Amino acid sequence: MTTTRNLLLCSLLAIGFQQANAQVIDRTKGDPKLSEYWEPAAPVVTPGRTAQDAPSDAIMLFDGKDFSQWEGTKKKDVPWTIEDGAMVVKGGSGGIRTKRGFGDCQLHVEFRTPAEVKGEGQGRGNSGIYLMDRYELQVLDNYNNKTYVNGQAGSIYKQLPPLVNACRPPGEWQTYDIIFTAPRFHEDGRLKSQARITVIHNGVLVQNDATLWGGTEYVGSPVYKKHGDKEPIFLQDHGNPTAFRNIWIREL
Ligand code: MG
């Protein structure tokens, strides 16, 4: 009985609220200009001719000509090669990272796993794009090549499997378009907010504003450790001659 009375009371209150609301805003008579604002204006950006081309406010990280934006991790000089406008991983020489650091960003990367298929599982065209030097978006040839799902192409390695497998065949150029929100930390090192990532692989959504659980770890659970607001982008040497080209970034 009490429940019925409460339900009735709630319904009456809801009807009353709707009527009161309707009296405040008469949408047939109001001034539409009151809900428009003009300042601050959105900055003008000239888009590329295609979705792959860098827009006018992007920082070009690799245009096929030189390694001026990069350094090696074993030695300062980048040990990888440039062939036909693409940088190619030299197995065993170590990864490379950008000289500049980045936080929140939109990043475009094109990659190509080797046409000559060698190895299987994690051994086929393996590399990786590490946001902030520690959060790995996996690069792998998973075209008819099975591995653990949270370690395949489009995954955040050992954390987040991709929504779908959108791999092109080995030897073909592929794209990653990444929107990354950096984690935030308190002064004392405690985590304020987790990192988030959206990834579009060859035009297909594979990570949808997904939340990261920490830095990439090969063994054990991911963990967050306080780091700077801006950290380099790192490309992994996993021993396979995977290639990269047309890498650009927009700071957000
Ligand atoms: Mg990798």
XYZ file of C-alpha atoms and ligand atoms in Angstrom:
253
model
C 0.000 0.000 0.000
C 2.805 2.333 0.940
C 4.622 1.474 -2.339
C 1.533 2.300 -4.434
C 1.137 5.611 -2.603
C 4.790 6.481 -3.177
C 4.537 5.649 -6.882
C 1.448 7.856 -7.202
C 3.216 10.689 -5.404
C 6.256 10.386 -7.700
C 4.041 10.437 -10.820
C 2.244 13.570 -9.621
C 5.553 15.258 -8.864
C 6.892 14.365 -12.347
C 3.783 15.774 -14.047
C 4.035 18.906 -11.927
C 7.723 19.350 -12.846
C 6.994 18.980 -16.565
C 4.253 21.611 -16.351
C 6.475 23.976 -14.387
C 9.287 23.457 -16.918
C 6.932 24.098 -19.832
C 5.957 27.428 -18.259
C 9.607 28.559 -18.008
C 10.564 27.840 -21.643
C 8.004 28.469 -24.349
C 9.967 27.161 -27.341
C 7.476 28.560 -29.833
C 8.046 32.165 -28.732
C 11.663 32.329 -27.484
C 14.565 34.085 -29.202
C 16.837 31.450 -30.872
C 19.773 33.895 -30.709
C 19.852 33.564 -26.929
C 21.290 30.043 -27.286
C 23.989 31.002 -29.830
C 27.505 32.193 -29.054
C 30.277 33.366 -31.391
C 33.386 33.756 -29.276
C 35.927 32.330 -28.932
C 35.968 31.315 -32.590
C 37.330 27.865 -33.525
C 40.871 28.179 -34.954
C 41.023 27.628 -38.708
C 42.915 24.495 -39.786
C 43.435 23.624 -43.419
C 42.819 19.895 -43.765
C 45.027 17.670 -45.909
C 43.838 16.743 -49.377
C 43.081 13.267 -48.064
C 42.531 11.980 -44.510
C 46.115 10.647 -44.598
C 47.699 14.041 -45.369
C 48.797 16.202 -42.459
C 46.538 19.183 -41.708
C 48.097 22.645 -41.429
C 48.578 22.586 -37.646
C 50.227 19.162 -37.486
C 53.856 18.551 -36.555
C 55.462 16.313 -39.157
C 57.391 13.588 -37.355
C 58.473 11.655 -40.432
C 57.984 12.760 -44.026
C 60.079 10.046 -45.637
C 63.256 12.119 -45.925
C 65.165 12.099 -42.630
C 65.252 11.215 -38.943
C 65.561 14.815 -37.761
C 62.697 14.399 -35.262
C 64.030 11.102 -33.864
C 66.863 9.613 -31.853
C 68.007 6.088 -31.102
C 67.643 4.593 -27.649
C 70.951 2.718 -27.684
C 72.884 5.510 -29.424
C 71.733 9.041 -30.293
C 71.939 8.400 -34.047
C 68.949 6.513 -35.441
C 70.189 3.099 -36.602
C 67.172 2.293 -38.796
C 67.198 2.762 -42.592
C 65.116 4.879 -44.956
C 63.967 3.062 -48.100
C 61.559 4.532 -50.666
C 60.269 7.157 -48.257
C 59.723 4.737 -45.383
C 61.728 4.084 -42.237
C 62.489 0.414 -41.719
C 63.253 -1.230 -38.382
C 66.760 -2.671 -38.234
C 66.387 -5.727 -36.025
C 68.580 -5.682 -32.954
C 69.527 -2.022 -33.242
C 67.024 -0.808 -30.643
C 63.892 1.299 -30.748
C 63.713 4.985 -31.641
C 61.920 7.847 -29.985
C 60.925 11.404 -30.830
C 63.198 14.158 -29.542
C 60.123 16.085 -28.424
C 57.604 15.002 -25.854
C 53.842 14.902 -26.326
C 50.803 14.546 -24.071
C 47.203 14.711 -25.310
C 47.365 14.263 -29.067
C 45.979 13.118 -32.376
C 48.562 10.895 -34.051
C 48.603 9.494 -37.576
C 50.955 6.610 -38.386
C 51.241 4.424 -41.462
C 52.935 1.059 -41.163
C 53.698 -1.983 -43.288
C 54.532 -5.443 -42.011
C 56.970 -7.440 -44.195
C 55.584 -8.879 -47.456
C 57.693 -11.953 -46.949
C 55.919 -13.776 -44.145
C 58.262 -15.272 -41.594
C 57.444 -16.558 -38.138
C 54.067 -16.745 -36.473
C 52.114 -15.310 -33.553
C 54.033 -12.429 -31.989
C 56.993 -13.027 -34.309
C 55.356 -11.706 -37.478
C 55.887 -8.026 -38.285
C 55.994 -7.073 -34.623
C 56.686 -3.470 -33.644
C 54.742 -1.021 -31.526
C 53.826 2.613 -31.063
C 54.355 3.661 -27.472
C 52.454 6.793 -26.475
C 54.367 8.705 -23.821
C 57.184 6.135 -24.103
C 55.177 3.510 -22.173
C 51.652 2.834 -23.457
C 51.976 0.421 -26.395
C 49.562 0.282 -29.290
C 50.585 -3.021 -30.857
C 51.840 -3.226 -34.439
C 51.690 -6.816 -35.696
C 50.771 -8.819 -38.795
C 47.532 -10.481 -37.721
C 46.275 -11.222 -41.207
C 45.498 -14.936 -40.810
C 47.880 -15.045 -37.880
C 46.488 -15.859 -34.475
C 47.919 -14.708 -31.172
C 46.519 -13.717 -27.773
C 43.746 -11.241 -28.456
C 45.055 -8.536 -26.104
C 48.376 -8.676 -27.936
C 47.222 -8.507 -31.545
C 47.289 -5.523 -33.903
C 45.078 -2.717 -32.614
C 45.382 -3.862 -29.005
C 46.831 -1.880 -26.162
C 49.377 -4.538 -25.453
C 48.365 -6.993 -22.713
C 45.471 -4.730 -21.700
C 42.792 -3.966 -24.250
C 41.913 -6.207 -27.212
C 40.792 -4.439 -30.398
C 37.038 -4.359 -31.099
C 37.711 -6.087 -34.448
C 40.644 -7.346 -36.511
C 41.019 -4.782 -39.333
C 44.420 -5.933 -40.644
C 45.372 -5.681 -44.286
C 47.559 -8.418 -45.805
C 51.317 -8.360 -45.158
C 53.242 -5.988 -47.426
C 50.343 -3.497 -47.712
C 50.387 -0.068 -46.101
C 48.015 0.363 -43.162
C 46.954 3.341 -41.073
C 46.472 4.056 -37.414
C 44.660 7.230 -36.405
C 44.979 7.660 -32.665
C 43.394 10.075 -30.220
C 45.137 9.885 -26.890
C 44.360 11.518 -23.566
C 47.323 11.418 -21.199
C 46.886 10.263 -17.617
C 47.044 12.916 -14.876
C 48.916 12.571 -11.614
C 48.866 14.332 -8.272
C 52.072 16.002 -7.084
C 52.749 13.105 -4.716
C 52.535 10.581 -7.569
C 49.029 9.269 -6.983
C 46.935 8.794 -10.096
C 44.378 11.551 -10.726
C 42.888 10.194 -13.981
C 43.664 7.249 -16.260
C 44.855 7.531 -19.877
C 42.250 7.042 -22.608
C 42.617 6.086 -26.244
C 40.626 5.911 -29.444
C 42.196 4.067 -32.379
C 40.980 3.823 -35.956
C 42.785 1.072 -37.907
C 42.461 1.334 -41.693
C 39.323 3.445 -41.208
C 37.799 0.982 -38.726
C 37.263 1.797 -35.039
C 39.242 -0.663 -32.893
C 39.537 1.242 -29.570
C 36.624 3.473 -28.552
C 37.717 5.954 -25.888
C 39.102 2.986 -23.978
C 40.607 3.387 -20.504
C 44.178 2.193 -19.919
C 45.093 0.372 -16.735
C 48.686 1.554 -16.651
C 51.958 1.375 -18.522
C 52.624 -1.621 -20.763
C 54.275 -4.541 -18.968
C 55.411 -7.780 -20.597
C 55.024 -9.698 -17.340
C 52.310 -8.983 -14.792
C 49.630 -6.333 -14.542
C 49.911 -2.839 -15.993
C 50.825 -0.150 -13.486
C 50.770 3.620 -13.486
C 53.948 5.378 -12.440
C 54.049 9.181 -12.364
C 55.705 10.741 -15.409
C 55.916 14.080 -17.153
C 53.051 15.880 -18.883
C 54.865 15.324 -22.171
C 56.911 12.250 -23.069
C 58.353 10.968 -26.371
C 56.648 8.696 -28.840
C 58.628 5.467 -29.074
C 58.693 2.971 -31.942
C 59.683 -0.569 -31.031
C 62.382 -2.782 -32.516
C 61.023 -6.300 -32.082
C 63.455 -7.806 -34.579
C 61.180 -7.653 -37.646
C 61.746 -5.247 -40.603
C 58.414 -3.452 -40.221
C 58.237 -0.059 -41.961
C 56.678 3.299 -41.076
C 55.877 6.391 -43.107
C 53.872 9.617 -42.998
C 53.848 10.130 -39.237
C 52.259 13.357 -38.013
C 50.833 14.602 -34.769
C 48.528 17.342 -33.526
C 48.844 18.439 -29.927
C 45.459 18.760 -28.256
Mg 55.026 -4.845 -30.150
